[in-house]
Amino acid sequence: MAEKTFRVVGTSVTRKDAPLKARGEALYADDIRLPLMLHARVKRADVGHARILRIDTSKAEALPGVKAVVVGEEAPIPYGIVPQMPTEYALAYKKVRYHGEPVAAVAAVDPDTAEKALDLIEVEYEPLPVYTDPKEAMAPDAVKIHEESPFPANIAYQAEQEFGDVDRAFAESHYVLEKTFRTSYVNHAFLEPHSAVAKFDTNGELTIWSGTQVPHYLHRTLSKVLEMPMQKIHVKVPKVGGGFGGKGEVSNNELIAALLARKAGRPVKLTYSRKEVFLQHRGRHPIEIRMKIGVDRDGYIQALEYDGTMDGGAYGGWGVVILFYTAAMLHLPYKVKNVRFRGRRVYTNKPTCGAMRGLGGVQPRFAMESLLDQIAIDLGMSPYEIKKKNAIDQTHETVSGVYVRHSEYKQCIDKVVENSGYLEKHRKLPFGRGVGLAGGYYISGTAYTLYMSYKPHSTATVRVDTEAGVTVYCGATDIGQGSDMVLGMMAAEKLGLPFDQIHVVSGDTTLAPFDLGSFASRVTVAAGTAVCQACDRVLEKIFSVAAVQLGCRAQQLAVADGEIYSVFEPHKKRMGFWEAVERYIDANGPLVASGEFTPPRRTGKFKGANIGHSPTYGFTAQVAEVEVDTETGEIRVVNYWEAGDCGQAINPQSVEGQVEGSIVMGMGQALFEQVRVAEDGRLLNPNLHDYKVPTAADLPQIRTHIVDSYDPDSPFGAKESGEGPIQPVIPAILNAIYDAIGVRFTEMPVTPEKVLEALERRKSERS
Amino acid sequence: MPSSVPSSRRPGPPAESVAERLAIRFVLNGKPVEARVEPRRTLLWVLREEFDLVGAKEGCGVGECGACTVLLDGEAVNACLVLAGKVDGRTVTTVEGLGGPEALHPLQQWFIRKHAVQCGYCTPGMLLSAAALLRRNPDPTREEIREALAGNLCRCTGYVQIVEAVRAAAREMAGR
């Protein structure tokens, strides 16, 4: 095991970007202004599903101040984050598949002119039936939203998995409970709307500044859609105002800005309005889940069956991957020996669903934690007991072949139950007040990539220079979560230097080496490993010089507090780090080294077997305490406790921020948030007034706890903390509501109307 | 007009449209300034486009998210909802003017120290709402802070560290 006495790791250093952000100095894409820059606006379809018969842009082009207009026919190459299944276009091509889809775009000298030009564009449609409900879309006679899709009706993809003898295990179960759950249509609601600035230079090279989570996927997609070599494209990520998955695939504003810039011969900025953010969407899939769990007399899980219909919206996006994540998520963090999964993702005429914080996990977690809670109560057992009994041990292999190399999940459950006083409160609080327990986990990166390449998933280069200092170059992108800080802290720890001496250059496809991007809670482990390895290789070079100087073996050398020393004679044989660096550079030239990370590759012999494997996993257990106002139906989350296993916290304050942000975001989905859609596919609340996200006023008292944990195979023992903590939030709150008023909600959001209706129904049933 | 008054960076509009523009003079981050803008422009537009102060962010454009919050005569307002003409003769403070030239404001310092800044898009607005609160209530309770910040959405932090930062800044400013 690595040394656990750290100087930088485990401390709450302040982020280097924080002062810039607190002073308004940090630049986001919309803050960028270039000479002669044009402003773009997008003409959007006012139909939900239609064939495009004609687009006439001549009047718009004739408007003074308009410099370029583009339509879908000018970029007819489909793309998608899943390269095997490209379904999308920069602008609607031949067909419109959701109300508000881009059909044309204008670049003009100012936003007003661009806006005016949109009204001059004429589009003629042949309307098609609009499907907003997956059930209608799956009807055998439904018109296909994607004609080329190989599955029946509007099924985008479907799959089955079976492990063990499910039917027999159910037959032999002491108690079986089945329920249907419906999850809601929610948006990330990051504060910064999508924005991109694109510029072509005289050599035909494209530079694009965009707030994306995945600069390298954007790089490749631009090359494909604009039909130009990748080496002529430079993607630069300025500060990103939040992503949560919503900027985890190419957004059409990026492609449209580039297309317009090329056509106009001038730089183009395209920033979306809040409504357009809701149209670009990629939020969490609504899923109708039928889940059945069988347990033995003692509450040990015998079998689990899942049937899920995912409402995918108009395009593919991350859909098929998420479908398989819902399958993978059934196998943890409990020991389940017999599992049947049936799932399908269905196209509908709505903004496309995709990756949202904790993708694929949140929905099945809601069902599973709710069912286990109910089963425990039905058996006269504490939900704590049933969860603890079934929880996986420190290492575990699922029946689907997923290997967990390190888990402190049991410790999480114990700790949160202890801190919250759950056992003293559950079923003992007065009517209207209750507590709920739920657990969860998430991957720390994936074992499989959609990037269609065998190269390492993360790479980093470290340059140590007597003049420029230490610079870490890594393609991993800081989207606000603080990954630059994490990577800088790791480099500082490795090189024995103060954190503020480390510069991090990230999110730049020209300057920084390849990294898949910021998603799947992967950066700390993947990019962190690459940075650590690069630092080790830098040290190897420095040590070779220092060893000669000090007269000892290079293998005896270590570094701390700016000094290189022999571990055997630390007082006698030591020299300054920078002195050694200078000698190395004088003799050899630049001091540079790279590192890389490729996750252990695991798979299986069934459909979707690539999905669910991860180098390591983060765990969490949570208790919510709610108060239900039985007069108004209003639910207030009063207290919230969390205990999490993120391995060694690189920066504990940063981990707390991730956990608290996850809890409040999950609470929003549980109680308030839902994008509502009219029958014609129009969004009814694409704004932050009618789409309610939690405010500071809704904040419960939150107490988080990082359990003692260290994954010896991870960089500095660290695991993920950004997506695991959102997994149990919804069921913890809904289990607490059950404890408070005896109503088991299986649909979210649990609004005051639904509470009052349920209380009324209960009253009439009793009388 | 004294020649020392800085004016906005843009060259004057073409002669025929001058009549449509409104001359406004106000104090921006402690300095008297003037601008000539179309009456329909918002304070947010004036700050970002005329004065290059991009600290105030546009998150929604209709006063729902608070990312554009600035101080108008010391009160927190959504700059996207304030028409330029309303600013004439008044005092505006943006995040760029919150601290002094040398040191950051205690709120900024505590936001940094308490890790209340993640993506940072809400940070400028959040800071100014907090500054307005501390101006009228130097010793707010947690609940008062939560209420005062309820118009500023943050999707990253879950607000906990922001509330803690405001409390710590209040304590420091009161010399407690």
PDB file of C-alpha atoms in Angstrom, chain A residues 517-700:
ATOM      1  CA  GLY A 517     -13.627  13.871 -21.097  1.00  0.00           C
ATOM      2  CA  SER A 518     -15.399  14.725 -17.899  1.00  0.00           C
ATOM      3  CA  PHE A 519     -18.181  12.183 -17.457  1.00  0.00           C
ATOM      4  CA  ALA A 520     -18.759   8.835 -15.755  1.00  0.00           C
ATOM      5  CA  SER A 521     -17.061  10.183 -12.622  1.00  0.00           C
ATOM      6  CA  ARG A 522     -13.836   9.198 -14.267  1.00  0.00           C
ATOM      7  CA  VAL A 523     -11.382  12.083 -13.976  1.00  0.00           C
ATOM      8  CA  THR A 524      -9.903  11.621 -10.493  1.00  0.00           C
ATOM      9  CA  VAL A 525      -9.001   7.980 -11.057  1.00  0.00           C
ATOM     10  CA  ALA A 526      -8.217   8.031 -14.797  1.00  0.00           C
ATOM     11  CA  ALA A 527      -6.573  11.392 -15.389  1.00  0.00           C
ATOM     12  CA  GLY A 528      -5.210  11.268 -11.848  1.00  0.00           C
ATOM     13  CA  THR A 529      -3.373   8.019 -12.617  1.00  0.00           C
ATOM     14  CA  ALA A 530      -1.968   9.519 -15.815  1.00  0.00           C
ATOM     15  CA  VAL A 531      -0.732  12.611 -13.978  1.00  0.00           C
ATOM     16  CA  CYS A 532       0.838  10.512 -11.206  1.00  0.00           C
ATOM     17  CA  GLN A 533       2.596   8.337 -13.740  1.00  0.00           C
ATOM     18  CA  ALA A 534       3.906  11.356 -15.642  1.00  0.00           C
ATOM     19  CA  CYS A 535       5.206  12.795 -12.363  1.00  0.00           C
ATOM     20  CA  ASP A 536       6.896   9.507 -11.464  1.00  0.00           C
ATOM     21  CA  ARG A 537       8.645   9.535 -14.836  1.00  0.00           C
ATOM     22  CA  VAL A 538       9.742  13.137 -14.359  1.00  0.00           C
ATOM     23  CA  LEU A 539      11.135  12.209 -10.961  1.00  0.00           C
ATOM     24  CA  GLU A 540      12.969   9.246 -12.452  1.00  0.00           C
ATOM     25  CA  LYS A 541      14.784  11.658 -14.760  1.00  0.00           C
ATOM     26  CA  ILE A 542      15.559  14.151 -12.016  1.00  0.00           C
ATOM     27  CA  PHE A 543      16.662  11.437  -9.635  1.00  0.00           C
ATOM     28  CA  SER A 544      19.130  10.078 -12.193  1.00  0.00           C
ATOM     29  CA  VAL A 545      20.917  13.433 -12.137  1.00  0.00           C
ATOM     30  CA  ALA A 546      20.535  13.987  -8.413  1.00  0.00           C
ATOM     31  CA  ALA A 547      21.906  10.507  -7.690  1.00  0.00           C
ATOM     32  CA  VAL A 548      25.166  11.386  -9.431  1.00  0.00           C
ATOM     33  CA  GLN A 549      25.351  14.669  -7.582  1.00  0.00           C
ATOM     34  CA  LEU A 550      24.602  13.094  -4.211  1.00  0.00           C
ATOM     35  CA  GLY A 551      26.565   9.928  -4.755  1.00  0.00           C
ATOM     36  CA  CYS A 552      23.841   7.375  -4.147  1.00  0.00           C
ATOM     37  CA  ARG A 553      21.400   5.151  -6.025  1.00  0.00           C
ATOM     38  CA  ALA A 554      18.517   6.865  -7.767  1.00  0.00           C
ATOM     39  CA  GLN A 555      16.128   4.296  -6.250  1.00  0.00           C
ATOM     40  CA  GLN A 556      16.998   5.581  -2.771  1.00  0.00           C
ATOM     41  CA  LEU A 557      15.789   9.057  -3.534  1.00  0.00           C
ATOM     42  CA  ALA A 558      12.549  10.673  -2.509  1.00  0.00           C
ATOM     43  CA  VAL A 559      11.204  14.183  -2.718  1.00  0.00           C
ATOM     44  CA  ALA A 560       9.325  16.375  -0.252  1.00  0.00           C
ATOM     45  CA  ASP A 561       9.041  20.052   0.588  1.00  0.00           C
ATOM     46  CA  GLY A 562      11.127  21.084  -2.390  1.00  0.00           C
ATOM     47  CA  GLU A 563      14.076  18.833  -1.505  1.00  0.00           C
ATOM     48  CA  ILE A 564      15.381  15.614  -2.952  1.00  0.00           C
ATOM     49  CA  TYR A 565      16.911  13.313  -0.371  1.00  0.00           C
ATOM     50  CA  SER A 566      18.140   9.800   0.245  1.00  0.00           C
ATOM     51  CA  VAL A 567      15.626   7.882   2.317  1.00  0.00           C
ATOM     52  CA  PHE A 568      18.536   6.289   4.189  1.00  0.00           C
ATOM     53  CA  GLU A 569      20.504   9.429   4.949  1.00  0.00           C
ATOM     54  CA  PRO A 570      17.998  12.243   4.633  1.00  0.00           C
ATOM     55  CA  HIS A 571      20.126  14.787   6.481  1.00  0.00           C
ATOM     56  CA  LYS A 572      23.398  14.031   4.768  1.00  0.00           C
ATOM     57  CA  LYS A 573      22.386  13.413   1.196  1.00  0.00           C
ATOM     58  CA  ARG A 574      19.933  16.029   0.003  1.00  0.00           C
ATOM     59  CA  MET A 575      19.669  18.788  -2.567  1.00  0.00           C
ATOM     60  CA  GLY A 576      17.108  21.316  -3.713  1.00  0.00           C
ATOM     61  CA  PHE A 577      14.500  20.108  -6.205  1.00  0.00           C
ATOM     62  CA  TRP A 578      15.030  23.100  -8.492  1.00  0.00           C
ATOM     63  CA  GLU A 579      18.794  22.718  -8.392  1.00  0.00           C
ATOM     64  CA  ALA A 580      18.425  19.150  -9.617  1.00  0.00           C
ATOM     65  CA  VAL A 581      15.990  20.284 -12.295  1.00  0.00           C
ATOM     66  CA  GLU A 582      18.452  22.893 -13.505  1.00  0.00           C
ATOM     67  CA  ARG A 583      21.249  20.323 -13.740  1.00  0.00           C
ATOM     68  CA  TYR A 584      18.988  17.936 -15.639  1.00  0.00           C
ATOM     69  CA  ILE A 585      17.971  20.615 -18.154  1.00  0.00           C
ATOM     70  CA  ASP A 586      21.534  21.914 -18.572  1.00  0.00           C
ATOM     71  CA  ALA A 587      22.640  18.424 -19.527  1.00  0.00           C
ATOM     72  CA  ASN A 588      19.600  17.078 -21.368  1.00  0.00           C
ATOM     73  CA  GLY A 589      17.277  19.877 -22.444  1.00  0.00           C
ATOM     74  CA  PRO A 590      13.565  20.026 -21.612  1.00  0.00           C
ATOM     75  CA  LEU A 591      12.367  17.978 -18.660  1.00  0.00           C
ATOM     76  CA  VAL A 592       9.126  16.450 -19.833  1.00  0.00           C
ATOM     77  CA  ALA A 593       7.380  13.133 -19.256  1.00  0.00           C
ATOM     78  CA  SER A 594       3.993  11.658 -20.015  1.00  0.00           C
ATOM     79  CA  GLY A 595       1.767   9.170 -18.288  1.00  0.00           C
ATOM     80  CA  GLU A 596      -1.329   7.317 -19.295  1.00  0.00           C
ATOM     81  CA  PHE A 597      -4.217   5.316 -17.965  1.00  0.00           C
ATOM     82  CA  THR A 598      -6.050   2.385 -19.460  1.00  0.00           C
ATOM     83  CA  PRO A 599      -8.639   0.757 -17.203  1.00  0.00           C
ATOM     84  CA  PRO A 600      -8.576  -2.980 -16.581  1.00  0.00           C
ATOM     85  CA  ARG A 601     -10.616  -4.441 -19.424  1.00  0.00           C
ATOM     86  CA  ARG A 602     -13.471  -6.714 -18.358  1.00  0.00           C
ATOM     87  CA  THR A 603     -16.453  -7.883 -20.322  1.00  0.00           C
ATOM     88  CA  GLY A 604     -18.727 -10.895 -20.675  1.00  0.00           C
ATOM     89  CA  LYS A 605     -20.584 -12.988 -23.221  1.00  0.00           C
ATOM     90  CA  PHE A 606     -23.913 -11.195 -23.273  1.00  0.00           C
ATOM     91  CA  LYS A 607     -25.383  -8.080 -24.873  1.00  0.00           C
ATOM     92  CA  GLY A 608     -24.230  -4.996 -23.014  1.00  0.00           C
ATOM     93  CA  ALA A 609     -21.477  -6.856 -21.174  1.00  0.00           C
ATOM     94  CA  ASN A 610     -19.038  -4.003 -21.709  1.00  0.00           C
ATOM     95  CA  ILE A 611     -21.138  -1.680 -19.604  1.00  0.00           C
ATOM     96  CA  GLY A 612     -20.901  -1.429 -15.835  1.00  0.00           C
ATOM     97  CA  HIS A 613     -17.249  -2.309 -15.383  1.00  0.00           C
ATOM     98  CA  SER A 614     -15.108   0.306 -13.745  1.00  0.00           C
ATOM     99  CA  PRO A 615     -11.658   0.380 -12.204  1.00  0.00           C
ATOM    100  CA  THR A 616     -13.278   1.087  -8.854  1.00  0.00           C
ATOM    101  CA  TYR A 617     -16.544   2.218  -7.287  1.00  0.00           C
ATOM    102  CA  GLY A 618     -17.739   4.889  -4.868  1.00  0.00           C
ATOM    103  CA  PHE A 619     -20.465   4.136  -2.299  1.00  0.00           C
ATOM    104  CA  THR A 620     -22.854   6.183  -0.212  1.00  0.00           C
ATOM    105  CA  ALA A 621     -25.663   5.763   2.286  1.00  0.00           C
ATOM    106  CA  GLN A 622     -28.109   8.487   3.195  1.00  0.00           C
ATOM    107  CA  VAL A 623     -30.929   9.289   5.591  1.00  0.00           C
ATOM    108  CA  ALA A 624     -33.520  11.943   4.923  1.00  0.00           C
ATOM    109  CA  GLU A 625     -35.811  13.378   7.552  1.00  0.00           C
ATOM    110  CA  VAL A 626     -38.939  15.039   6.210  1.00  0.00           C
ATOM    111  CA  GLU A 627     -41.858  16.965   7.533  1.00  0.00           C
ATOM    112  CA  VAL A 628     -45.152  16.706   5.661  1.00  0.00           C
ATOM    113  CA  ASP A 629     -47.710  19.424   6.196  1.00  0.00           C
ATOM    114  CA  THR A 630     -50.932  17.434   6.078  1.00  0.00           C
ATOM    115  CA  GLU A 631     -52.975  20.625   5.571  1.00  0.00           C
ATOM    116  CA  THR A 632     -51.087  21.978   2.561  1.00  0.00           C
ATOM    117  CA  GLY A 633     -49.404  18.803   1.334  1.00  0.00           C
ATOM    118  CA  GLU A 634     -46.074  20.563   1.399  1.00  0.00           C
ATOM    119  CA  ILE A 635     -43.005  18.423   2.029  1.00  0.00           C
ATOM    120  CA  ARG A 636     -39.971  19.853   3.664  1.00  0.00           C
ATOM    121  CA  VAL A 637     -36.701  17.961   3.903  1.00  0.00           C
ATOM    122  CA  VAL A 638     -35.590  19.091   7.336  1.00  0.00           C
ATOM    123  CA  ASN A 639     -32.455  17.082   7.939  1.00  0.00           C
ATOM    124  CA  TYR A 640     -30.186  15.077   5.707  1.00  0.00           C
ATOM    125  CA  TRP A 641     -27.284  12.791   6.596  1.00  0.00           C
ATOM    126  CA  GLU A 642     -24.807  11.195   4.257  1.00  0.00           C
ATOM    127  CA  ALA A 643     -21.878   8.855   4.762  1.00  0.00           C
ATOM    128  CA  GLY A 644     -19.764   8.257   1.689  1.00  0.00           C
ATOM    129  CA  ASP A 645     -16.925   6.055   0.570  1.00  0.00           C
ATOM    130  CA  CYS A 646     -14.907   8.020  -1.982  1.00  0.00           C
ATOM    131  CA  GLY A 647     -11.670   6.338  -1.016  1.00  0.00           C
ATOM    132  CA  GLN A 648      -9.125   8.861   0.182  1.00  0.00           C
ATOM    133  CA  ALA A 649     -10.640  12.316  -0.318  1.00  0.00           C
ATOM    134  CA  ILE A 650      -8.125  14.318  -2.333  1.00  0.00           C
ATOM    135  CA  ASN A 651      -9.745  17.543  -1.100  1.00  0.00           C
ATOM    136  CA  PRO A 652     -12.352  16.928   1.612  1.00  0.00           C
ATOM    137  CA  GLN A 653     -14.006  20.323   1.155  1.00  0.00           C
ATOM    138  CA  SER A 654     -14.371  19.626  -2.534  1.00  0.00           C
ATOM    139  CA  VAL A 655     -15.904  16.211  -1.797  1.00  0.00           C
ATOM    140  CA  GLU A 656     -18.402  17.865   0.555  1.00  0.00           C
ATOM    141  CA  GLY A 657     -19.331  20.265  -2.228  1.00  0.00           C
ATOM    142  CA  GLN A 658     -19.941  17.381  -4.617  1.00  0.00           C
ATOM    143  CA  VAL A 659     -22.050  15.512  -2.087  1.00  0.00           C
ATOM    144  CA  GLU A 660     -24.112  18.523  -1.015  1.00  0.00           C
ATOM    145  CA  GLY A 661     -24.675  19.522  -4.641  1.00  0.00           C
ATOM    146  CA  SER A 662     -25.825  15.983  -5.437  1.00  0.00           C
ATOM    147  CA  ILE A 663     -28.218  15.870  -2.506  1.00  0.00           C
ATOM    148  CA  VAL A 664     -29.868  19.161  -3.406  1.00  0.00           C
ATOM    149  CA  MET A 665     -30.086  18.231  -7.089  1.00  0.00           C
ATOM    150  CA  GLY A 666     -31.674  14.881  -6.180  1.00  0.00           C
ATOM    151  CA  MET A 667     -34.091  16.634  -3.857  1.00  0.00           C
ATOM    152  CA  GLY A 668     -35.163  18.799  -6.795  1.00  0.00           C
ATOM    153  CA  GLN A 669     -36.067  15.756  -8.847  1.00  0.00           C
ATOM    154  CA  ALA A 670     -37.829  14.110  -5.908  1.00  0.00           C
ATOM    155  CA  LEU A 671     -40.022  17.086  -5.054  1.00  0.00           C
ATOM    156  CA  PHE A 672     -40.181  19.819  -7.689  1.00  0.00           C
ATOM    157  CA  GLU A 673     -38.651  19.285 -11.075  1.00  0.00           C
ATOM    158  CA  GLN A 674     -40.395  18.133 -14.227  1.00  0.00           C
ATOM    159  CA  VAL A 675     -40.297  19.353 -17.807  1.00  0.00           C
ATOM    160  CA  ARG A 676     -43.890  19.299 -19.015  1.00  0.00           C
ATOM    161  CA  VAL A 677     -44.767  18.636 -22.637  1.00  0.00           C
ATOM    162  CA  ALA A 678     -47.944  19.478 -24.561  1.00  0.00           C
ATOM    163  CA  GLU A 679     -49.570  16.998 -26.920  1.00  0.00           C
ATOM    164  CA  ASP A 680     -48.019  18.695 -29.936  1.00  0.00           C
ATOM    165  CA  GLY A 681     -44.578  18.230 -28.402  1.00  0.00           C
ATOM    166  CA  ARG A 682     -44.167  21.835 -27.291  1.00  0.00           C
ATOM    167  CA  LEU A 683     -42.444  22.343 -23.939  1.00  0.00           C
ATOM    168  CA  LEU A 684     -44.764  24.006 -21.429  1.00  0.00           C
ATOM    169  CA  ASN A 685     -42.205  25.185 -18.885  1.00  0.00           C
ATOM    170  CA  PRO A 686     -38.828  25.726 -20.547  1.00  0.00           C
ATOM    171  CA  ASN A 687     -37.770  28.418 -18.092  1.00  0.00           C
ATOM    172  CA  LEU A 688     -36.464  28.604 -14.543  1.00  0.00           C
ATOM    173  CA  HIS A 689     -39.669  30.126 -13.213  1.00  0.00           C
ATOM    174  CA  ASP A 690     -41.963  27.241 -14.095  1.00  0.00           C
ATOM    175  CA  TYR A 691     -39.268  24.584 -13.974  1.00  0.00           C
ATOM    176  CA  LYS A 692     -38.477  24.740 -10.295  1.00  0.00           C
ATOM    177  CA  VAL A 693     -35.010  23.873  -9.060  1.00  0.00           C
ATOM    178  CA  PRO A 694     -34.165  24.001  -5.359  1.00  0.00           C
ATOM    179  CA  THR A 695     -33.140  27.382  -3.974  1.00  0.00           C
ATOM    180  CA  ALA A 696     -31.175  28.197  -0.838  1.00  0.00           C
ATOM    181  CA  ALA A 697     -34.531  28.554   0.926  1.00  0.00           C
ATOM    182  CA  ASP A 698     -35.263  24.845   0.352  1.00  0.00           C
ATOM    183  CA  LEU A 699     -31.966  23.756   1.847  1.00  0.00           C
ATOM    184  CA  PRO A 700     -32.179  21.141   4.622  1.00  0.00           C
TER     185      PRO A 700
END
